[in-house]
CSV table of C-alpha atoms in Angstrom, one decimal:
chain,number,residue,atom,x,y,z
A,168,GLU,CA,12.6,13.4,9.3
A,169,THR,CA,13.0,11.1,6.3
A,170,GLY,CA,10.6,9.2,4.1
A,171,VAL,CA,6.8,9.6,4.6
A,172,THR,CA,5.5,10.7,8.0
A,173,GLN,CA,1.9,10.6,9.2
A,174,THR,CA,0.3,12.3,12.2
A,175,PRO,CA,-1.4,11.3,14.4
A,176,ARG,CA,-0.5,7.7,14.7
A,177,HIS,CA,-3.7,6.9,16.6
A,178,LEU,CA,-7.0,8.8,16.6
A,179,VAL,CA,-10.3,8.1,18.4
A,180,MET,CA,-13.2,10.3,17.4
A,181,GLY,CA,-16.9,10.5,17.8
A,182,MET,CA,-19.3,10.4,14.9
A,183,THR,CA,-20.0,14.2,15.2
A,184,ASN,CA,-16.3,15.3,15.5
A,185,LYS,CA,-14.2,16.9,12.9
A,186,LYS,CA,-10.6,15.9,12.6
A,187,SER,CA,-7.8,15.9,10.1
A,188,LEU,CA,-5.1,13.4,9.2
A,189,LYS,CA,-1.7,14.8,8.1
A,190,CYS,CA,0.9,13.3,5.7
A,191,GLU,CA,4.3,14.7,4.8
A,192,GLN,CA,6.8,13.3,2.4
A,193,HIS,CA,10.5,14.2,2.4
A,194,LEU,CA,11.4,12.4,-0.9
A,195,GLY,CA,10.9,15.2,-3.4
A,196,HIS,CA,8.0,13.3,-5.0
A,197,ASN,CA,5.2,14.8,-7.0
A,198,ALA,CA,2.3,12.4,-6.3
A,199,MET,CA,0.6,11.5,-3.1
A,200,TYR,CA,-2.1,9.0,-2.2
A,201,TRP,CA,-4.5,8.1,0.6
A,202,TYR,CA,-5.4,4.4,1.2
A,203,LYS,CA,-7.8,2.8,3.5
A,204,GLN,CA,-7.0,-0.6,5.1
A,205,SER,CA,-9.9,-2.3,6.9
A,206,ALA,CA,-9.6,-5.6,8.7
A,207,LYS,CA,-9.6,-8.6,6.4
A,208,LYS,CA,-9.7,-6.5,3.2
A,209,PRO,CA,-7.2,-5.4,0.7
A,210,LEU,CA,-5.9,-1.9,0.7
A,211,GLU,CA,-8.3,0.4,-1.0
A,212,LEU,CA,-7.1,3.4,-2.9
A,213,MET,CA,-9.1,6.5,-1.9
A,214,PHE,CA,-7.5,9.5,-3.5
A,215,VAL,CA,-4.6,10.3,-5.8
A,216,TYR,CA,-3.0,13.8,-6.2
A,217,SER,CA,-0.4,14.4,-8.9
A,218,LEU,CA,1.3,17.8,-9.1
A,219,GLU,CA,-1.1,19.0,-6.4
A,220,GLU,CA,-4.1,18.2,-8.6
A,221,ARG,CA,-6.6,15.5,-7.6
A,222,VAL,CA,-6.5,13.0,-10.4
A,223,GLU,CA,-8.5,10.2,-8.8
A,224,ASN,CA,-11.4,10.0,-6.4
A,225,ASN,CA,-12.2,6.4,-5.9
A,226,SER,CA,-15.9,6.7,-5.1
A,227,VAL,CA,-15.1,7.9,-1.6
A,228,PRO,CA,-18.0,9.3,0.6
A,229,SER,CA,-18.0,13.1,0.9
A,230,ARG,CA,-17.4,12.8,4.7
A,231,PHE,CA,-13.7,12.3,3.6
A,232,SER,CA,-12.2,15.5,2.1
A,233,PRO,CA,-8.6,15.5,0.9
A,234,GLU,CA,-6.4,18.6,0.6
A,235,CYS,CA,-3.0,18.9,-1.0
A,236,PRO,CA,-1.6,22.4,-0.4
A,237,ASN,CA,1.8,21.6,-1.9
A,238,SER,CA,3.6,18.5,-3.2
A,239,SER,CA,5.0,17.7,0.2
A,240,HIS,CA,1.8,17.7,2.3
A,241,LEU,CA,-1.5,15.9,2.1
A,242,PHE,CA,-4.4,16.1,4.5
A,243,LEU,CA,-7.5,14.0,4.9
A,244,HIS,CA,-10.3,16.0,6.6
A,245,LEU,CA,-12.9,13.8,8.4
A,246,HIS,CA,-16.4,14.8,9.5
A,247,THR,CA,-19.4,13.0,10.6
A,248,LEU,CA,-17.8,9.6,10.2
A,249,GLN,CA,-19.4,6.2,10.8
A,250,PRO,CA,-18.1,3.3,12.9
A,251,GLU,CA,-17.4,1.3,9.7
A,252,ASP,CA,-14.9,4.0,8.8
A,253,SER,CA,-12.6,2.7,11.6
A,254,ALA,CA,-9.5,1.5,9.8
A,255,LEU,CA,-5.8,2.1,9.2
A,256,TYR,CA,-5.3,5.1,6.9
A,257,LEU,CA,-2.1,5.0,4.9
A,258,CYS,CA,-0.5,7.7,3.0
A,259,ALA,CA,2.0,7.1,0.1
A,260,SER,CA,4.1,9.2,-2.3
A,261,SER,CA,5.8,8.5,-5.6
A,262,GLN,CA,7.5,10.3,-8.5
A,263,ASP,CA,5.3,9.9,-11.6
A,264,GLY,CA,4.9,11.3,-15.0
A,265,GLY,CA,2.4,13.9,-14.0
A,266,GLY,CA,-1.4,14.0,-14.6
A,267,GLY,CA,-1.7,10.6,-12.7
A,268,MET,CA,-0.1,8.7,-15.5
A,269,ALA,CA,2.1,5.8,-14.7
A,270,SER,CA,5.7,5.8,-15.6
A,271,SER,CA,7.9,2.8,-16.0
A,272,TYR,CA,9.2,3.2,-12.5
A,273,ASN,CA,6.9,5.0,-10.1
A,274,GLU,CA,7.4,3.0,-6.8
A,275,GLN,CA,5.2,4.1,-4.0
A,276,PHE,CA,6.6,4.7,-0.5
A,277,PHE,CA,4.2,4.4,2.4
A,278,GLY,CA,3.9,6.1,5.7
A,279,PRO,CA,3.3,4.3,9.0
A,280,GLY,CA,-0.4,5.0,8.9
A,281,THR,CA,-3.0,6.5,11.2
A,282,ARG,CA,-5.1,4.0,13.2
A,283,LEU,CA,-8.6,5.6,13.3
A,284,THR,CA,-11.3,4.4,15.6
A,285,VAL,CA,-14.8,5.9,15.3
A,286,LEU,CA,-17.0,5.5,18.2
B,252,LYS,CA,-11.1,-4.7,-13.3
B,253,GLN,CA,-7.7,-5.9,-12.0
B,254,GLU,CA,-7.9,-8.4,-9.2
B,255,VAL,CA,-4.9,-9.7,-7.2
B,256,THR,CA,-5.1,-12.9,-5.3
B,257,GLN,CA,-2.5,-14.2,-2.8
B,258,ILE,CA,-2.2,-17.8,-1.7
B,259,PRO,CA,-1.9,-19.0,1.0
B,260,ALA,CA,-3.8,-16.5,3.2
B,261,ALA,CA,-1.8,-17.7,6.2
B,262,LEU,CA,1.4,-19.8,6.7
B,263,SER,CA,3.2,-21.1,9.7
B,264,VAL,CA,6.6,-22.6,9.3
B,265,PRO,CA,9.6,-23.6,11.6
B,266,GLU,CA,12.6,-21.4,11.5
B,267,GLY,CA,15.1,-22.3,8.8
B,268,GLU,CA,12.6,-23.4,6.2
B,269,ASN,CA,12.6,-22.0,2.7
B,270,LEU,CA,9.2,-20.9,1.6
B,271,VAL,CA,7.2,-19.5,-1.4
B,272,LEU,CA,4.4,-17.0,-1.3
B,273,ASN,CA,2.2,-16.8,-4.4
B,274,CYS,CA,0.5,-13.9,-6.1
B,275,SER,CA,-1.7,-13.9,-9.2
B,276,PHE,CA,-3.3,-11.1,-11.1
B,277,THR,CA,-6.1,-11.2,-13.7
B,278,ASP,CA,-5.0,-8.4,-16.1
B,279,SER,CA,-1.5,-9.0,-17.5
B,280,ALA,CA,-1.2,-5.3,-18.8
B,281,ILE,CA,0.8,-4.1,-15.8
B,282,TYR,CA,3.8,-1.8,-15.4
B,283,ASN,CA,5.3,-3.2,-12.4
B,284,LEU,CA,4.7,-5.5,-9.5
B,285,GLN,CA,5.8,-4.8,-5.9
B,286,TRP,CA,6.1,-6.9,-2.8
B,287,PHE,CA,5.6,-5.3,0.6
B,288,ARG,CA,5.9,-6.4,4.2
B,289,GLN,CA,3.5,-5.1,6.9
B,290,ASP,CA,4.0,-5.7,10.6
B,291,PRO,CA,0.9,-5.6,12.8
B,292,GLY,CA,-0.6,-2.1,13.0
B,293,LYS,CA,2.2,-0.6,10.9
B,294,GLY,CA,2.7,0.8,7.5
B,295,LEU,CA,4.1,-0.9,4.4
B,296,THR,CA,7.8,-1.6,3.9
B,297,SER,CA,8.8,-2.1,0.2
B,298,LEU,CA,10.7,-5.4,-0.3
B,299,LEU,CA,11.1,-5.7,-4.0
B,300,LEU,CA,9.8,-4.0,-7.1
B,301,ILE,CA,9.9,-5.9,-10.4
B,302,GLN,CA,9.5,-3.9,-13.6
B,303,SER,CA,7.3,-5.4,-16.3
B,304,SER,CA,10.4,-6.0,-18.5
B,305,GLN,CA,12.1,-8.0,-15.8
B,306,ARG,CA,11.6,-11.6,-14.7
B,307,GLU,CA,13.0,-11.5,-11.1
B,308,GLN,CA,14.6,-9.3,-8.5
B,309,THR,CA,16.7,-10.4,-5.5
B,310,SER,CA,17.5,-8.7,-2.2
B,311,GLY,CA,19.3,-10.7,0.4
B,312,ARG,CA,17.3,-13.8,1.3
B,313,LEU,CA,14.4,-12.7,-0.8
B,314,ASN,CA,13.8,-13.5,-4.5
B,315,ALA,CA,10.8,-12.4,-6.4
B,316,SER,CA,9.8,-13.6,-9.9
B,317,LEU,CA,7.3,-12.3,-12.4
B,318,ASP,CA,5.6,-14.1,-15.2
B,319,LYS,CA,3.5,-11.4,-16.9
B,320,SER,CA,1.9,-13.8,-19.5
B,321,SER,CA,0.5,-16.1,-16.9
B,322,GLY,CA,-0.3,-13.4,-14.4
B,323,ARG,CA,1.8,-14.7,-11.6
B,324,SER,CA,4.5,-13.7,-9.2
B,325,THR,CA,6.2,-15.6,-6.5
B,326,LEU,CA,8.2,-14.4,-3.4
B,327,TYR,CA,10.8,-16.9,-2.3
B,328,ILE,CA,12.2,-16.5,1.3
B,329,ALA,CA,15.3,-18.5,2.1
B,330,ALA,CA,16.3,-19.7,5.6
B,331,SER,CA,13.3,-18.1,7.3
B,332,GLN,CA,13.8,-16.4,10.6
B,333,PRO,CA,11.3,-15.4,13.4
B,334,GLY,CA,11.9,-11.8,12.4
B,335,ASP,CA,10.4,-12.6,9.0
B,336,SER,CA,6.9,-13.0,10.6
B,337,ALA,CA,4.7,-10.4,9.1
B,338,THR,CA,2.0,-10.0,6.4
B,339,TYR,CA,3.3,-10.0,2.9
B,340,LEU,CA,1.4,-8.0,0.3
B,341,CYS,CA,1.6,-8.2,-3.5
B,342,ALA,CA,0.5,-5.2,-5.6
B,343,VAL,CA,0.5,-4.4,-9.3
B,344,TYR,CA,0.9,-1.0,-10.9
B,345,GLU,CA,-1.7,-0.8,-13.8
B,346,THR,CA,-0.9,0.7,-17.1
B,347,SER,CA,-3.5,3.5,-16.8
B,348,GLY,CA,-2.9,6.1,-14.2
B,349,SER,CA,-0.9,5.5,-11.0
B,350,ARG,CA,-3.4,2.9,-9.6
B,351,LEU,CA,-1.8,0.2,-7.4
B,352,THR,CA,-4.0,-2.8,-6.8
B,353,PHE,CA,-3.3,-4.9,-3.7
B,354,GLY,CA,-3.9,-8.5,-2.8
B,355,GLU,CA,-5.2,-9.4,0.6
B,356,GLY,CA,-1.8,-10.6,1.8
B,357,THR,CA,-0.2,-13.7,3.2
B,358,GLN,CA,0.2,-13.8,7.0
B,359,LEU,CA,3.5,-15.5,7.7
B,360,THR,CA,4.6,-16.9,11.1
B,361,VAL,CA,8.1,-18.3,11.5
B,362,ASN,CA,8.3,-20.3,14.7
B,363,PRO,CA,11.6,-20.4,16.6
């Protein structure tokens, strides 16, 4: 595997289910991100992890719970979601200066996304 | 708060045309600007990244320019092909943290 991978690619869940999205990066990066892409809206940053520490939580509801066990893996645990949470969830990684601070060249590489449908 | 706007929202052109996609941002204090391509239902593919000290970047038929002082970037696509049909996203890296702010994208259709 190369780049950034995400599983599953598609997920349908009921509002009472608990599921998890997985992201893995094979680029040796030290920062990982979750984004949400809803129809007709720009990508929204949800969470940022740098050096396995969460450095940003962009006012995301608690029904979304991220986990970063190491620099290569990022999870998004989902529980009691709402239909409006249906979206494409994208993971990205980058090499940054640590602590979530931007460096002069911290290009983000994206995975293929998980298409989530909440019934 | 940084806002990124892309014009036009949608564009349809015949094959072979040269075209320009526009991106503007409200806060010129950015580190870099990046152009992405997104095919329907898929993730993002990076096309070009322009560092704040640069004015343009080129890759094949693509050329991206950056004017930080005016808060604008353009993506020029030469000799467009049907395979170029996709949504093109512009995003700016802000100076504080690793935040990347996206525009809503331009949906391009190149007709054979």
